[in-house]
C-alpha cells in the first residue's frame, strides 16, 4: 500500500472543524451558565448587593437541604428500581430468538416514541383512586378502600422508573452482548453453579453497562420536572419544582440561580462518582 492510499490519521484533521460545535457550546451552554453564576452572587432580588448570601441561605436552611436530599434519594431509588427490572430484561434479550429480540427492543424503545407528558398522565390514570390498580385490587377483594398511590413517593418512583427504563436497558443490552458466551459455559463446566457464574463472571463483565445505565438514569430522574410535578403533586417538593417556584412564583432570581448552581454541583458529584466506578470496572470489562 502506497503512502498516498494509506488512511489518514484522524488526529491530523484541523481543529477548526470543531469550531462550529465549540461556538454553539459556548453560546448556548457556557454563557448562560456564567450568567447564572454571576446572578447568584447577589444578596438582594434587585441585583445590587454582591455577596454569597444566597449560598449561605441555602446551605444553612434545613428545608432547602431537605429538598436537595430528597431529590438525590429519589434518583437513587429510581436508578435501583430500573437496574433491578432492566437487567433481567437485557439478560433475556440475549437468550431468546430474533423475533423475541425484536419484540423486546420494541417494548424498550416504545416509551421513547411517546411524549413524557402523555406517559405521565397515563400513570395518573393508573395510580388514581379509581385507577386500574385500585379497581383490580378491589375487584379481587384484596382491599376494601382505594389505596393512596398517587401523590406519594412510591408513585413518583414507579412512574419515573417506567419513563427512564430505556436509558438503563439499552446500555445493559450492549454490555451483555459483548460477553463471550463460552465464558459462562466454561464456568458451569468447571463446577460453578448458576448464581456463582452470574456473580463471578457475568456481573463483573457487565459493570461498564451498569455504570453507564445508572449514570444516565440517575441524571434524568432527578431532573424530570414534569413527572415529579404531576405524580408528586403539591405535597412533594423536589429541586426542579423548588427552583421553578423561586424563579417564576417568587421572582427571587438570585436565590433560584444559587439553587441551580448547587443542584448542578450535586449532580456533577454523583456523575463523577459513577465515572470513578466506571474506571474501576474497565479492568473487569476488558478481561
XYZ file of C-alpha atoms in Angstrom:
287
model
C 0.000 0.000 0.000
C 1.461 3.380 -1.010
C 1.662 6.399 1.249
C -0.959 8.226 -0.873
C -3.513 5.426 -0.409
C -2.875 4.964 3.338
C -5.786 6.009 5.572
C -5.385 9.443 7.054
C -4.771 9.757 10.773
C -7.913 11.132 12.395
C -5.766 13.319 14.626
C -4.295 15.101 11.594
C -7.536 16.972 10.785
C -7.564 20.623 11.690
C -9.168 21.612 14.970
C -11.106 24.242 13.013
C -13.648 21.573 12.064
C -14.790 21.574 15.690
C -15.153 25.364 15.779
C -18.918 25.461 14.960
C -19.683 22.963 17.707
C -17.401 24.794 20.144
C -19.099 28.102 19.311
C -22.547 26.580 19.775
C -21.418 25.126 23.123
C -20.031 28.460 24.296
C -23.090 30.499 23.290
C -25.869 28.181 24.429
C -24.280 26.441 27.428
C -21.237 28.161 28.887
C -22.505 31.749 28.546
C -25.895 31.108 30.257
C -24.126 29.153 32.977
C -21.715 32.020 33.636
C -24.620 34.485 33.700
C -26.448 32.219 36.146
C -23.412 32.077 38.433
C -22.964 35.858 38.351
C -26.651 36.357 39.156
C -26.353 34.013 42.140
C -23.673 36.283 43.641
C -26.239 38.917 44.622
C -27.724 39.141 48.079
C -30.881 41.006 47.027
C -33.526 40.365 44.402
C -32.751 43.669 42.678
C -29.192 42.512 41.960
C -27.401 45.498 43.525
C -25.643 43.909 46.527
C -22.821 41.468 45.812
C -22.104 38.543 48.103
C -22.586 34.856 48.771
C -25.671 35.306 50.921
C -27.835 33.106 48.678
C -25.463 30.165 49.066
C -25.246 30.696 52.821
C -29.052 30.870 52.961
C -29.426 27.564 51.119
C -26.694 25.691 52.967
C -27.945 26.804 56.415
C -31.646 26.260 55.699
C -32.825 22.776 56.821
C -35.809 22.955 54.458
C -33.635 23.589 51.375
C -31.158 20.884 52.367
C -34.094 18.514 52.887
C -35.374 19.196 49.369
C -31.901 18.538 47.951
C -31.548 15.330 49.952
C -34.992 14.031 48.943
C -34.208 14.740 45.285
C -30.896 12.857 45.404
C -32.602 9.990 47.261
C -35.344 9.892 44.624
C -32.725 9.487 41.897
C -31.095 6.616 43.808
C -34.427 4.817 44.275
C -35.394 5.192 40.611
C -31.947 4.025 39.462
C -32.054 0.972 41.725
C -35.543 0.000 40.511
C -34.550 0.453 36.848
C -31.456 -1.721 37.398
C -33.440 -4.482 39.121
C -36.040 -4.550 36.333
C -33.762 -3.717 33.405
C -31.015 -6.296 33.996
C -33.284 -9.367 33.641
C -34.850 -7.821 30.529
C -31.428 -7.234 28.953
C -30.376 -10.735 30.011
C -33.489 -12.224 28.419
C -32.775 -10.329 25.184
C -29.620 -12.411 24.591
C -31.327 -15.697 25.453
C -34.250 -15.609 23.023
C -34.682 -15.822 19.261
C -34.606 -12.981 16.779
C -38.393 -12.469 16.817
C -38.498 -12.132 20.584
C -35.470 -9.820 20.429
C -37.381 -7.574 18.044
C -40.351 -7.578 20.416
C -38.138 -6.743 23.436
C -36.431 -3.891 21.589
C -39.858 -2.570 20.579
C -41.016 -2.709 24.208
C -37.863 -0.901 25.348
C -37.946 1.775 22.666
C -41.703 2.351 22.604
C -41.662 4.711 25.624
C -39.104 6.896 23.840
C -41.540 7.345 20.950
C -44.223 8.720 23.278
C -44.264 12.127 24.929
C -43.262 12.240 28.601
C -46.417 14.257 29.324
C -48.627 11.555 27.810
C -46.858 8.802 29.739
C -47.122 10.777 32.976
C -50.863 11.365 32.554
C -51.233 7.643 31.838
C -49.675 6.927 35.239
C -52.123 9.376 36.840
C -54.932 7.246 35.405
C -53.270 4.010 36.551
C -52.438 5.150 40.104
C -55.590 7.204 40.807
C -58.163 6.231 43.434
C -60.400 4.900 40.662
C -57.461 3.790 38.540
C -56.544 0.401 37.141
C -54.541 -0.755 40.190
C -57.176 0.107 42.794
C -60.031 -1.184 40.621
C -58.248 -4.508 40.107
C -57.413 -4.960 43.783
C -60.982 -4.109 44.811
C -62.467 -6.499 42.252
C -60.211 -9.270 43.634
C -61.314 -8.463 47.190
C -57.759 -7.634 48.278
C -58.706 -4.177 49.561
C -61.917 -2.524 50.744
C -60.958 1.098 50.188
C -58.737 2.506 47.423
C -55.045 2.772 48.225
C -53.322 6.130 48.100
C -50.820 5.615 45.287
C -50.880 8.994 43.588
C -49.010 11.952 45.157
C -46.721 9.570 47.067
C -43.023 8.713 46.892
C -43.964 5.244 45.674
C -45.971 6.643 42.775
C -43.203 9.039 41.734
C -40.551 6.290 41.834
C -42.673 3.841 39.808
C -43.629 6.421 37.167
C -40.064 7.714 36.822
C -38.710 4.158 36.579
C -41.018 3.430 33.649
C -40.145 6.711 31.948
C -36.369 6.261 32.343
C -36.226 2.489 31.820
C -34.806 2.670 28.235
C -31.796 4.648 29.496
C -30.893 1.705 31.738
C -31.850 -1.206 29.490
C -30.076 -0.189 26.272
C -26.542 0.092 27.800
C -27.126 -3.212 29.588
C -28.119 -4.928 26.335
C -24.923 -3.620 24.711
C -22.694 -4.684 27.626
C -24.184 -8.164 27.911
C -23.875 -8.621 24.135
C -20.083 -8.169 24.387
C -19.679 -11.038 26.859
C -18.390 -14.246 25.307
C -20.973 -16.944 25.975
C -18.175 -19.525 26.161
C -17.093 -17.988 29.467
C -20.428 -18.880 31.013
C -20.226 -22.419 29.628
C -16.650 -22.771 30.893
C -17.648 -21.607 34.363
C -20.502 -24.097 34.513
C -18.310 -26.920 33.192
C -15.796 -26.218 35.977
C -18.463 -26.813 38.591
C -19.748 -23.328 39.320
C -23.493 -23.014 39.784
C -25.722 -20.520 38.024
C -25.592 -17.968 40.839
C -21.800 -18.208 41.202
C -21.355 -17.913 37.438
C -23.512 -14.804 37.452
C -21.700 -13.285 40.457
C -18.135 -14.123 39.346
C -18.386 -13.872 35.542
C -21.473 -12.119 34.186
C -21.841 -9.328 36.741
C -18.189 -8.121 36.658
C -18.100 -8.167 32.848
C -21.363 -6.210 32.632
C -20.212 -3.463 35.033
C -19.472 -0.926 32.246
C -23.095 -1.192 31.057
C -24.393 -0.985 34.622
C -22.349 2.148 35.332
C -23.419 3.805 32.061
C -27.081 2.959 32.636
C -27.001 4.166 36.251
C -25.389 7.457 35.225
C -27.959 8.181 32.505
C -30.933 7.069 34.599
C -29.897 8.987 37.720
C -29.240 12.254 35.879
C -32.553 12.015 34.011
C -34.617 11.004 37.062
C -33.616 13.853 39.379
C -34.239 16.469 36.677
C -37.585 15.081 35.433
C -39.645 18.174 36.223
C -42.914 17.099 34.578
C -43.188 13.619 36.115
C -42.100 14.802 39.561
C -44.606 17.653 39.496
C -47.641 15.766 38.151
C -47.231 12.482 40.041
C -45.883 14.093 43.225
C -48.422 16.901 43.152
C -48.144 19.801 45.571
C -47.437 17.507 48.516
C -43.948 16.543 47.391
C -41.241 19.046 46.575
C -38.091 18.277 44.633
C -35.313 20.514 43.364
C -36.727 21.247 39.867
C -40.070 22.404 41.311
C -38.291 24.289 44.156
C -36.237 26.107 41.545
C -39.331 26.878 39.470
C -41.180 28.304 42.491
C -38.305 30.605 43.415
C -37.828 31.873 39.850
C -41.368 32.127 38.459
C -43.606 32.497 41.504
C -41.454 34.439 43.985
C -39.307 36.186 41.358
C -36.250 35.573 43.557
C -33.850 35.059 40.701
C -30.574 35.278 42.724
C -31.717 32.512 45.090
C -33.035 30.473 42.150
C -29.637 30.848 40.484
C -27.862 29.699 43.644
C -30.191 26.680 43.804
C -29.315 25.873 40.190
C -25.573 26.048 40.816
C -25.781 23.927 43.979
C -28.016 21.378 42.244
C -25.636 21.259 39.274
C -22.654 20.660 41.557
C -24.518 17.914 43.418
C -25.383 16.162 40.163
C -21.801 16.525 38.911
C -20.546 14.986 42.158
C -22.787 11.954 41.676
C -21.854 11.614 37.990
C -18.156 11.873 38.938
C -18.670 9.074 41.435
C -20.267 6.926 38.722
C -17.337 7.725 36.396
C -14.848 6.653 39.068
C -16.710 3.384 39.450
C -16.713 3.057 35.654
C -12.906 3.402 35.526
C -12.561 0.763 38.194
C -14.847 -1.560 36.217
C -12.811 -1.290 32.997
C -10.406 -3.883 34.318
C -13.290 -6.321 34.606
C -14.853 -5.274 31.257
C -11.614 -5.760 29.391
C -10.835 -9.068 30.971
